[in-house]
Short mmCIF file of C-alpha atoms in Angstrom, two decimals:
data_model
loop_
_atom_site.label_atom_id
_atom_site.label_comp_id
_atom_site.label_asym_id
_atom_site.label_seq_id
_atom_site.Cartn_x
_atom_site.Cartn_y
_atom_site.Cartn_z
CA MET Y 17 38.75 9.87 15.41
CA SER Y 18 36.39 12.79 15.03
CA GLY Y 19 34.22 13.77 17.98
CA SER Y 20 31.33 14.83 15.67
CA PHE Y 21 30.54 11.23 14.66
CA ILE Y 22 28.53 9.39 17.31
CA ARG Y 23 27.42 5.86 16.63
CA ASP Y 24 24.02 5.36 18.26
CA ARG Y 25 22.39 1.95 18.28
CA GLY Y 26 18.91 3.36 18.92
CA ASN Y 27 16.55 1.04 20.77
CA ILE Y 28 19.00 -1.88 20.63
CA LYS Y 29 21.03 -0.54 23.54
CA TRP Y 30 17.94 -0.40 25.78
CA THR Y 31 16.30 -3.76 25.02
CA SER Y 32 18.46 -5.69 27.49
CA MET Y 33 17.01 -3.56 30.30
CA MET Y 34 13.39 -3.81 29.13
CA LEU Y 35 10.75 -6.14 30.40
CA PRO Y 36 9.24 -8.49 27.79
CA GLU Y 37 5.96 -6.58 28.02
CA HIS Y 38 7.73 -3.36 27.14
CA ARG Y 39 9.45 -4.95 24.14
CA ARG Y 40 6.10 -6.30 22.93
CA GLU Y 41 4.50 -2.86 23.26
CA LEU Y 42 7.40 -1.27 21.40
CA MET Y 43 6.97 -3.75 18.52
CA ASN Y 44 3.19 -3.15 18.45
CA LEU Y 45 3.76 0.59 18.33
CA GLU Y 46 6.21 0.19 15.43
CA LYS Y 47 3.63 -1.88 13.51
CA ALA Y 48 0.84 0.61 14.21
CA VAL Y 49 2.88 3.46 12.79
CA HIS Y 50 3.00 1.72 9.38
CA ASP Y 51 -0.64 0.56 9.36
CA MET Y 52 -3.11 2.57 7.34
CA ALA Y 53 -6.89 2.82 7.18
CA GLU Y 54 -8.90 1.61 4.20
CA PRO Y 55 -9.23 4.44 1.65
CA ALA Y 56 -12.50 6.36 1.41
CA HIS Y 57 -13.22 8.21 -1.83
CA ASP Y 58 -15.63 11.05 -2.46
CA GLU Y 59 -17.68 11.22 -5.67
CA ASP Y 60 -15.14 13.36 -7.55
CA GLN Y 61 -12.28 10.99 -6.74
CA LEU Y 62 -14.36 7.99 -7.80
CA ALA Y 63 -15.27 9.66 -11.10
CA GLU Y 64 -11.63 10.47 -11.84
CA LEU Y 65 -10.53 6.98 -10.84
CA SER Y 66 -13.24 5.44 -13.03
CA ASP Y 67 -12.11 7.56 -15.99
CA VAL Y 68 -8.46 6.48 -15.62
CA ILE Y 69 -9.43 2.80 -15.25
CA SER Y 70 -11.77 2.93 -18.28
CA ARG Y 71 -9.17 4.62 -20.49
CA ALA Y 72 -6.45 2.20 -19.40
CA MET Y 73 -8.65 -0.80 -20.11
CA TYR Y 74 -10.10 0.23 -23.46
CA GLU Y 75 -6.93 1.79 -24.86
CA LYS Y 76 -4.84 -1.14 -23.49
CA ARG Y 77 -2.47 1.30 -21.82
CA ILE Y 78 -0.09 0.63 -18.97
CA VAL Y 79 -1.32 1.96 -15.66
CA PHE Y 80 0.50 2.69 -12.41
CA MET Y 81 -1.73 1.85 -9.48
CA GLU Y 82 -1.43 2.18 -5.73
CA TYR Y 83 -3.85 0.00 -3.78
CA TYR Y 84 -4.74 -0.97 -0.21
CA LYS Y 85 -4.46 -4.50 1.16
CA ASP Y 86 -4.14 -5.79 4.72
CA ARG Y 87 -3.64 -2.34 6.29
CA HIS Y 88 -0.78 -1.41 3.90
CA SER Y 89 -0.44 0.24 0.50
CA TYR Y 90 1.20 -1.45 -2.46
CA SER Y 91 2.18 -0.29 -5.93
CA ILE Y 92 1.71 -2.14 -9.20
CA VAL Y 93 2.36 -1.44 -12.88
CA GLY Y 94 0.45 -3.38 -15.53
CA THR Y 95 -2.51 -3.45 -17.88
CA ILE Y 96 -6.14 -3.84 -16.93
CA THR Y 97 -7.38 -6.82 -18.92
CA LYS Y 98 -10.82 -7.41 -17.43
CA TYR Y 99 -13.40 -5.78 -15.20
CA ASP Y 100 -15.76 -7.93 -13.12
CA VAL Y 101 -19.00 -6.03 -12.49
CA THR Y 102 -20.32 -8.50 -9.88
CA LEU Y 103 -17.15 -8.24 -7.76
CA ASN Y 104 -16.52 -4.57 -8.67
CA ALA Y 105 -12.89 -5.58 -9.23
CA MET Y 106 -10.42 -5.48 -12.09
CA LYS Y 107 -7.92 -8.01 -13.32
CA VAL Y 108 -4.49 -6.42 -13.70
CA THR Y 109 -1.83 -8.24 -15.71
CA THR Y 110 1.78 -7.60 -14.67
CA PRO Y 111 5.08 -9.26 -15.59
CA ASP Y 112 4.73 -11.23 -12.32
CA GLY Y 113 1.23 -12.52 -13.15
CA ASP Y 114 -2.42 -11.54 -12.81
CA MET Y 115 -4.03 -9.86 -9.80
CA LEU Y 116 -7.65 -9.14 -8.93
CA ILE Y 117 -7.93 -5.72 -7.27
CA PRO Y 118 -11.25 -4.39 -5.91
CA VAL Y 119 -11.93 -0.85 -7.12
CA LYS Y 120 -12.71 0.30 -3.58
CA HIS Y 121 -9.13 -0.58 -2.58
CA VAL Y 122 -7.49 1.57 -5.27
CA ILE Y 123 -5.83 4.59 -3.72
CA ARG Y 124 -4.74 6.18 -7.00
CA ALA Y 125 -4.23 5.26 -10.65
CA GLU Y 126 -2.21 7.01 -13.36
CA LEU Y 127 -1.71 6.25 -17.02
CA GLU Y 128 1.85 5.87 -18.20
#
């Protein structure tokens, strides 16, 4: 057996010696690392995003979109089939079904 390979179990080896409060704090810290803030766009980003969304919708092109929901980012590939002005949201059709995504939650959008 080679001495250069060390199998480390990470936090697992320490949890038996931790108080429940410490375990809870460790889990909360792990969750906080993956949480993200809601995106904020400047005018240039909004103009570029609006252009990509308009072109994708009117040319019926497939769009790759990254969006924010519940403190996380998600990716989606589909076509924009409708835009709701009152909700400021778009309906995106994917192989898995339709989704309504508010424009303010879009992180980025690219045409395929």
